[in-house]
Short mmCIF file of C-alpha atoms in Angstrom, two decimals:
data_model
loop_
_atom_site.label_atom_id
_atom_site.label_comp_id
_atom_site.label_asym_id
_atom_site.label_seq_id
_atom_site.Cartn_x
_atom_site.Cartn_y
_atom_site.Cartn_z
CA UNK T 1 89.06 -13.02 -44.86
CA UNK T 2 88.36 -10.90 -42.16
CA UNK T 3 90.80 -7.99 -41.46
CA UNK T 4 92.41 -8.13 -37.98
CA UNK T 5 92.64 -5.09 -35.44
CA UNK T 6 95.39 -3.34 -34.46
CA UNK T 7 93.95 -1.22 -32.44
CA UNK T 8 95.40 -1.74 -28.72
CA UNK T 9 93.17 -2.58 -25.58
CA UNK T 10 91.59 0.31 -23.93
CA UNK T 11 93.38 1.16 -20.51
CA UNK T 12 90.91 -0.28 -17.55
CA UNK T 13 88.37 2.18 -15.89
CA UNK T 14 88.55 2.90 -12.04
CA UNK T 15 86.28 4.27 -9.82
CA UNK T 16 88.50 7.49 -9.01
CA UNK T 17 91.88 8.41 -9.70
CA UNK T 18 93.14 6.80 -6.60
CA UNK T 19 96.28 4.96 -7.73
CA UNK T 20 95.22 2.34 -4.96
CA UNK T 21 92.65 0.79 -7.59
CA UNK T 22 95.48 -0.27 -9.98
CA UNK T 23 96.19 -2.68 -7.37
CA UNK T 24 93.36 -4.32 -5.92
CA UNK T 25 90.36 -6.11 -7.55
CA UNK T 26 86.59 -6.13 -6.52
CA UNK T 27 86.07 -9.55 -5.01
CA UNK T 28 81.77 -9.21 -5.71
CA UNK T 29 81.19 -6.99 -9.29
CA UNK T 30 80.24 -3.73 -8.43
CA UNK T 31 81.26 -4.05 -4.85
CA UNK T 32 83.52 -1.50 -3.71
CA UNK T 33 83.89 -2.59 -0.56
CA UNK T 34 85.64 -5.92 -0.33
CA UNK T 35 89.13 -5.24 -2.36
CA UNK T 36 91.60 -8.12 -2.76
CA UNK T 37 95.13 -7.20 -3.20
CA UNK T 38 97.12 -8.37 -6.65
CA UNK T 39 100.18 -8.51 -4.69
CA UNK T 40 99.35 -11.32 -1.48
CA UNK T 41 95.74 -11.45 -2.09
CA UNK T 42 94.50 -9.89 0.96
CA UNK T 43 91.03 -9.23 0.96
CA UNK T 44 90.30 -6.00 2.84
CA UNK T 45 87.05 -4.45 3.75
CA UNK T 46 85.89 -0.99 3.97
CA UNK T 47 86.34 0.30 0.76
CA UNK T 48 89.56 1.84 -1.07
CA UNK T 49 90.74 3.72 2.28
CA UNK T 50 91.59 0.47 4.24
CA UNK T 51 92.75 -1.24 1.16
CA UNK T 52 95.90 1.96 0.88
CA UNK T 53 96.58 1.64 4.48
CA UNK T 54 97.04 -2.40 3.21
CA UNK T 55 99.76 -1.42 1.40
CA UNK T 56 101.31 1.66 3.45
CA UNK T 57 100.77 0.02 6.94
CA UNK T 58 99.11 3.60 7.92
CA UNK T 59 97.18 1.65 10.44
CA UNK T 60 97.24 -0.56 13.27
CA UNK T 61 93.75 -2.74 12.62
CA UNK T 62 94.69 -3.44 8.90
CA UNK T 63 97.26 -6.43 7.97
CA UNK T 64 100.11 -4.88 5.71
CA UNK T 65 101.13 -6.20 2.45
CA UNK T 66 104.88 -7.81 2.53
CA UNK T 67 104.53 -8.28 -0.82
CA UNK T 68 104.21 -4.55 -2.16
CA UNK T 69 107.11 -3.05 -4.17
CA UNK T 70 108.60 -0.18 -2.68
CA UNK T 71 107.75 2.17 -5.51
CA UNK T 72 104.11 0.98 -4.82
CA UNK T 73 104.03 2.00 -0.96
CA UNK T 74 105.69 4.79 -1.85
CA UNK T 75 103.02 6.15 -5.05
CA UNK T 76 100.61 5.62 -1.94
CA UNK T 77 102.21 7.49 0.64
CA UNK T 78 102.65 10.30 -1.95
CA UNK T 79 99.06 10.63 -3.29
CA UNK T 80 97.66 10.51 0.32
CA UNK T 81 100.54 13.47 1.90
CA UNK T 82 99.40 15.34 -1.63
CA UNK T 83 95.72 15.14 -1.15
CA UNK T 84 96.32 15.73 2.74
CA UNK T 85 97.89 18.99 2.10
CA UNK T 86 95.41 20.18 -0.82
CA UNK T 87 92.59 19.26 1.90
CA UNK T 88 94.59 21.55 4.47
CA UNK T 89 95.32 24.06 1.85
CA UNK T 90 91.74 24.46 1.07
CA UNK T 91 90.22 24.59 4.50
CA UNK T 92 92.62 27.17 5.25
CA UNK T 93 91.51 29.14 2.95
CA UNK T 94 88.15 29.08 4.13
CA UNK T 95 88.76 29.74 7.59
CA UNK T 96 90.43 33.17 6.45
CA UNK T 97 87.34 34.49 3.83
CA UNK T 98 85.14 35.54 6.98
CA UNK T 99 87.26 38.30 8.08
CA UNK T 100 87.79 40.32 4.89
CA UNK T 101 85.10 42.27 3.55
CA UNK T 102 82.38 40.80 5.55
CA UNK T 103 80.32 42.94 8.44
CA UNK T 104 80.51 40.79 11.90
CA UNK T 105 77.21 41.02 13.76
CA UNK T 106 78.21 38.54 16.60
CA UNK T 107 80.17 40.56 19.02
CA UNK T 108 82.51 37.79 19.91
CA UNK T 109 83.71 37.45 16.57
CA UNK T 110 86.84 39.29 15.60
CA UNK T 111 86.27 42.78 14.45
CA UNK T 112 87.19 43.95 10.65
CA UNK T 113 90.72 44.68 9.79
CA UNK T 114 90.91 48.40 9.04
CA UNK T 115 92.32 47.58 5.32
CA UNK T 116 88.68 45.89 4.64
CA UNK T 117 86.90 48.61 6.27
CA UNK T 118 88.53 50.97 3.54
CA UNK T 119 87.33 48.59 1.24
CA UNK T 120 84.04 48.76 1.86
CA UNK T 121 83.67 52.21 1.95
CA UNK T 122 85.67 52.07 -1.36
CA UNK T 123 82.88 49.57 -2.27
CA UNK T 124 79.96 52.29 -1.56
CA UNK T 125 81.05 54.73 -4.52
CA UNK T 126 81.30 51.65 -7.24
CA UNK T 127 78.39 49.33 -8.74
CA UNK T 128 78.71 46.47 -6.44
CA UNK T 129 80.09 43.11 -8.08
CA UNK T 130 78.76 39.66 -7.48
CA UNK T 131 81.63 37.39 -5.85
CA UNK T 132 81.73 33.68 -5.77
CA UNK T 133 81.09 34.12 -1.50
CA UNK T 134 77.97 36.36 -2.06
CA UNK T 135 76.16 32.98 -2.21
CA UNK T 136 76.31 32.08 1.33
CA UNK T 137 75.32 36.15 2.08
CA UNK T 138 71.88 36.65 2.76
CA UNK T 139 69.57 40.32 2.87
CA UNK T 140 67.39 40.15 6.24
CA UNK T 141 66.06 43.41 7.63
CA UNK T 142 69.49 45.14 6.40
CA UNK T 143 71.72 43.33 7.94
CA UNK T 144 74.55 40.62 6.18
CA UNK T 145 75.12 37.22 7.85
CA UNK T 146 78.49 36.02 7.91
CA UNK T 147 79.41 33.04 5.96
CA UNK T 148 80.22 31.36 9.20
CA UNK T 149 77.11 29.40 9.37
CA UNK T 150 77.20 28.20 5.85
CA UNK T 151 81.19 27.09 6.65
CA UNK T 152 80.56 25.52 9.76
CA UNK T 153 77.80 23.17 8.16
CA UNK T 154 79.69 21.98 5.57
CA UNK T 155 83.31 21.63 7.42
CA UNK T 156 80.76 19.62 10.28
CA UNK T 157 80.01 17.00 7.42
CA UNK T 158 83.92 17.08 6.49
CA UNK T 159 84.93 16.26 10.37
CA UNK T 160 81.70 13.78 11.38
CA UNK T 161 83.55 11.76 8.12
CA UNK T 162 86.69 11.80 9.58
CA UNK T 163 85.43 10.64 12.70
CA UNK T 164 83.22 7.84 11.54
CA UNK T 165 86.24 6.60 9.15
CA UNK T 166 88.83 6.26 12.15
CA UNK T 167 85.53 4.53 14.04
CA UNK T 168 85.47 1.81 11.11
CA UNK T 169 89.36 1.32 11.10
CA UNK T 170 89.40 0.61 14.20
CA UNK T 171 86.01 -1.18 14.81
CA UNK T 172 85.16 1.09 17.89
CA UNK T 173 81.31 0.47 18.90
CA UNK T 174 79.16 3.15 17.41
CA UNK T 175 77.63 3.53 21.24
CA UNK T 176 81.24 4.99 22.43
CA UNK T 177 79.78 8.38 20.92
CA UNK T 178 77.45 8.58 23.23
CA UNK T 179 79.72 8.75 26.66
CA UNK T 180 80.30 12.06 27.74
CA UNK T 181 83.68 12.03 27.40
CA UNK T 182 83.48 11.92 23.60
CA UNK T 183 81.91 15.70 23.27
CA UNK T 184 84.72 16.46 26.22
CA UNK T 185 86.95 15.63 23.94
CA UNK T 186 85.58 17.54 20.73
CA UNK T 187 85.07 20.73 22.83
CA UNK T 188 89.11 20.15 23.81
CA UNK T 189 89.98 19.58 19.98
CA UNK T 190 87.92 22.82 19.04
CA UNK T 191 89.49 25.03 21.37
CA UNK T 192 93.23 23.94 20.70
CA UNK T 193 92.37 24.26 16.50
CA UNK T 194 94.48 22.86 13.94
CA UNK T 195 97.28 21.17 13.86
CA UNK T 196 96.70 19.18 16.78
CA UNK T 197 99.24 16.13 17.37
CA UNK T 198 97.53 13.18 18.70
CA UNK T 199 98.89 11.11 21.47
CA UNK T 200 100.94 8.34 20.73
CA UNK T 201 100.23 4.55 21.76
CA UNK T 202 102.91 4.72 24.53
CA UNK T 203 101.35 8.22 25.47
CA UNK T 204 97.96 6.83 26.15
CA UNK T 205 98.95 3.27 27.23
CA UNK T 206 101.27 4.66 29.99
CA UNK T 207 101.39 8.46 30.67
CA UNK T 208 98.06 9.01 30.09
CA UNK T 209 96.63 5.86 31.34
CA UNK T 210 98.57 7.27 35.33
CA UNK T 211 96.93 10.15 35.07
CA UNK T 212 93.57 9.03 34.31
CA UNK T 213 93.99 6.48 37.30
CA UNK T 214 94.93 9.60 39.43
CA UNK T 215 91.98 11.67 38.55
CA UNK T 216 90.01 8.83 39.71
CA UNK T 217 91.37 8.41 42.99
CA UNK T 218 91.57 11.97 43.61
CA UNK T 219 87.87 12.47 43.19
CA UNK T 220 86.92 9.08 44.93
CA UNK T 221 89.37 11.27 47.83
CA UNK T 222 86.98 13.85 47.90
CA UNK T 223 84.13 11.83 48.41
#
């Protein structure tokens, strides 16, 4: 007679720990991209990020789930406000390591606080100590780069993401990023930083919309 098991079922593997995954199902195996809801069956596509905003309506272009518990939506919200601010937290960070400890060659950068000056004097008498930044420092006729370059590369990748996921939500042509007033724009988001509030719908539908039709005229005036 053969002996039964009581060992219970191993808990299901998911891709990540996104808690979205408990909830949707991969219509095609291995296919990561079309996700059908277990709530209303919705199929969504483009991946796990459209499927949340299924269930947390925290987009316009994606159908939201009526079906949902409200302990569901809000496990959702949570884990995306939590990963938002360790995202924020960590790019902050970031930003700040260039000015401590680090010699600016580029004259329009801002010059070294006199409490990391002292520290690199301070630095001169003792055996110097590898830090986890030295990576990004490189030796080149006596002179130290900043870690700017290195930053700006990788936070590029992190914002060109961004960019290209809010393209696929909301199924804007890839060929819009090539009118001119899409690096108008960038250079306007650059120079105001972080933090930046988008405009609403009404904003751009009416307020915006006014003054756009005014620019036009005004410069068809000048003509």
């Amino acid at each position: 007679m053969a002996e039964s098991s009581d060992n219970p079922p191993a808990p299901p593997k998911y891709p990540s720990n996104d808690p979205q995954w408990k909830y949707v199902r991969m219509v095609k195996e291995d296919c990561r991209n079309d996700l059908k809801c277990i709530f209303c069956g919705t199929t969504t596509k483009g991946g796990i990020s459209r499927a949340k905003y299924h269930i947390d309506g925290g987009s316009t272009s994606v159908k939201v789930c009526t079906e949902a518990p409200p302990a569901v939506v809000e496990e959702i919200r949570s884990f995306k406000l939590n990963k938002a601010a360790a995202t924020a937290k960590k790019n902050n960070f970031k930003i700040s390591a260039p000015t401590y400890g680090i010699h600016h060659e580029d004259p329009g950068e801002a010059p070294i606080p006199p409490s990391s000056m002292s520290m690199t004097m301070d630095s001169q008498k003792r055996p110097r100590q590898t830090r986890p930044m030295d990576m990004y420092l490189t030796a080149d006729k006596g002179k130290q780069t900043t870690i700017n370059e290195a930053w700006k590369k990788e936070f590029r990748v992190k914002v060109c993401m961004a960019i290209s996921e809010w393209m696929y939500d909301a199924a804007i042509p890839f060929n819009a990023l090539t009118y001119p007033n899409f690096q108008n724009m960038l250079n306007h988001i650059g120079q105001y930083g972080l933090g930046l509030q988008g405009p609403s719908m009404y904003e751009a539908k009416v307020h915006f919309l006014s003054k756009a039709v005014e620019n036009v005229d005004n410069d068809y005036i000048k003509l």
